[in-house]
């Protein structure tokens, strides 16, 4: 995307000069002034290009037509990931459609979280470092079944299989 840079106003130039007044090295001061000038021009151009669109959380100028900047998007995705981990830790038998009742996410993120939890619990069982709760969580992740529907024999077979082939 080609941006149309506008010249800085006098108040913007004064702002840049005041911000650099404590720097004694003239060469460094000149380079920083140029850097700040370009950054400010780019921000203004982005705001004009995107009809003064700003991130709804942090107020940063948006490059793309979104509600959030990329940093805030990443933050939101991590929050969502944490919510999914919390849900799957308490109800490991849930599938994607059931999880949608609790939190709206895409299938790729859900599968990524569930696979990470499977790897974690399967490794704990395989290395004999798991307690009964972790073993049952691994069984529920493997079968997709609720605890009241899992027989003791089925659980033992799955645990034995996880210790053998993981």
C-alpha positions as CSV (number, residue, x, y, z in Angstrom):
1,X,0.0,0.0,0.0
2,X,1.4,3.4,-1.0
3,X,0.9,6.0,1.6
4,X,0.5,9.7,0.9
5,X,2.8,11.6,3.4
6,X,1.7,15.1,4.4
7,X,4.1,17.7,5.8
8,X,4.1,18.2,9.5
9,X,2.4,21.1,11.2
10,X,4.4,23.6,13.2
11,X,3.0,22.2,16.5
12,X,4.1,18.7,15.5
13,X,7.6,20.0,14.6
14,X,7.8,21.7,18.0
15,X,6.6,18.5,19.7
16,X,9.5,16.6,18.1
17,X,12.1,19.2,19.0
18,X,10.9,19.3,22.7
19,X,11.0,15.5,22.9
20,X,14.7,15.5,21.9
21,X,15.9,18.6,23.8
22,X,17.8,16.5,26.5
23,X,19.9,14.7,23.9
24,X,23.4,16.3,23.7
25,X,24.8,14.4,20.7
26,X,23.7,16.5,17.7
27,X,24.1,13.7,15.2
28,X,21.9,11.4,17.3
29,X,19.4,14.2,17.9
30,X,19.2,14.8,14.1
31,X,18.6,11.1,13.3
32,X,16.0,10.7,16.0
33,X,14.2,13.8,14.9
34,X,14.1,12.4,11.3
35,X,12.9,9.0,12.6
36,X,10.1,10.6,14.7
37,X,9.1,12.8,11.8
38,X,8.7,9.8,9.5
39,X,6.8,7.8,12.2
40,X,4.4,10.7,12.7
41,X,3.9,11.2,9.0
42,X,3.3,7.5,8.5
43,X,0.7,7.5,11.4
44,X,-1.1,10.5,9.9
45,X,-1.1,8.9,6.4
46,X,-2.5,5.6,7.8
47,X,-5.2,7.4,9.7
48,X,-6.2,9.3,6.5
49,X,-6.0,6.2,4.4
50,X,-8.2,4.2,6.8
51,X,-10.6,7.1,7.5
52,X,-9.1,7.8,10.9
53,X,-9.6,4.2,12.0
54,X,-7.9,3.4,15.3
55,X,-7.6,0.3,17.4
56,X,-10.5,0.1,19.8
57,X,-8.2,-0.9,22.7
58,X,-4.9,0.9,22.3
59,X,-5.7,3.7,19.8
60,X,-3.0,2.7,17.4
61,X,-3.5,3.6,13.7
62,X,-4.8,0.6,11.8
63,X,-3.0,-0.6,8.7
64,X,-5.9,-2.9,7.7
65,X,-9.6,-2.5,8.0
66,X,-10.0,-4.2,11.4
67,X,-11.2,-3.2,14.9
68,X,-7.9,-4.1,16.5
69,X,-4.3,-3.6,15.7
70,X,-2.1,-6.7,15.3
71,X,-0.7,-6.5,18.9
72,X,-4.2,-6.4,20.4
73,X,-5.4,-9.1,18.0
74,X,-2.6,-11.4,19.3
75,X,-3.5,-10.4,22.9
76,X,-7.2,-11.3,22.2
77,X,-6.2,-14.6,20.7
78,X,-4.1,-15.5,23.7
79,X,-7.0,-14.6,26.0
80,X,-9.2,-16.9,23.9
81,X,-6.6,-19.7,24.0
82,X,-6.5,-19.4,27.8
83,X,-10.3,-19.6,28.0
84,X,-10.3,-22.8,25.8
85,X,-7.6,-24.4,28.0
86,X,-9.7,-23.6,31.1
87,X,-12.8,-25.1,29.5
88,X,-11.1,-28.2,28.2
89,X,-9.3,-28.8,31.5
90,X,-12.6,-28.9,33.3
91,X,-14.5,-30.7,30.5
92,X,-12.0,-32.6,28.4
93,X,-14.6,-34.6,26.5
94,X,-15.9,-31.5,24.7
95,X,-15.7,-31.3,20.9
96,X,-15.5,-28.2,18.8
97,X,-19.3,-27.7,18.5
98,X,-19.9,-28.2,22.2
99,X,-17.1,-25.7,23.0
100,X,-18.9,-23.1,20.9
101,X,-21.6,-22.9,23.6
102,X,-19.0,-21.5,26.0
103,X,-16.7,-19.5,23.8
104,X,-16.7,-18.5,20.2
105,X,-13.5,-19.6,18.5
106,X,-12.4,-21.0,15.2
107,X,-11.8,-24.7,14.7
108,X,-8.1,-24.3,14.1
109,X,-7.5,-22.7,17.5
110,X,-9.7,-25.2,19.3
111,X,-7.8,-28.1,17.6
112,X,-4.5,-26.6,18.5
113,X,-5.4,-26.2,22.1
114,X,-6.9,-29.7,22.4
115,X,-3.9,-31.3,20.7
116,X,-1.5,-29.4,23.1
117,X,-3.5,-30.7,26.1
118,X,-3.5,-34.2,24.6
119,X,0.3,-34.1,24.2
120,X,0.7,-32.9,27.8
121,X,-1.5,-35.5,29.4
122,X,-0.4,-38.4,27.2
123,X,3.2,-37.6,28.0
124,X,2.4,-37.5,31.8
125,X,0.7,-40.9,31.5
126,X,3.5,-42.4,29.4
127,X,6.2,-41.3,31.8
128,X,4.3,-42.6,34.8
129,X,4.2,-39.1,36.2
130,X,0.4,-38.8,36.4
131,X,-2.1,-39.1,39.2
132,X,-5.6,-40.6,38.8
133,X,-7.1,-37.2,37.8
134,X,-4.5,-36.7,35.0
135,X,-5.0,-40.2,33.8
136,X,-8.7,-39.8,33.6
137,X,-8.2,-36.5,31.8
138,X,-6.1,-38.3,29.2
139,X,-8.7,-41.0,28.8
140,X,-11.5,-38.3,28.3
141,X,-9.4,-36.5,25.8
142,X,-8.7,-39.7,24.0
143,X,-12.3,-41.0,23.9
144,X,-14.3,-37.8,23.9
145,X,-16.5,-39.4,26.6
146,X,-17.8,-38.0,29.8
147,X,-16.5,-39.7,33.0
148,X,-19.7,-41.4,33.9
149,X,-19.7,-43.2,30.5
150,X,-16.2,-44.6,30.9
151,X,-15.9,-48.0,32.5
152,X,-12.9,-48.9,34.6
153,X,-11.9,-51.5,32.1
154,X,-12.0,-49.0,29.2
155,X,-9.9,-46.5,31.2
156,X,-7.3,-49.2,32.1
157,X,-7.0,-50.3,28.5
158,X,-6.5,-46.7,27.3
159,X,-4.0,-45.9,30.0
160,X,-2.1,-49.2,29.2
161,X,-2.2,-48.2,25.5
162,X,-0.9,-44.7,26.2
163,X,2.0,-46.1,28.3
164,X,2.9,-48.5,25.6
165,X,2.8,-46.5,22.4
166,X,2.9,-42.7,23.0
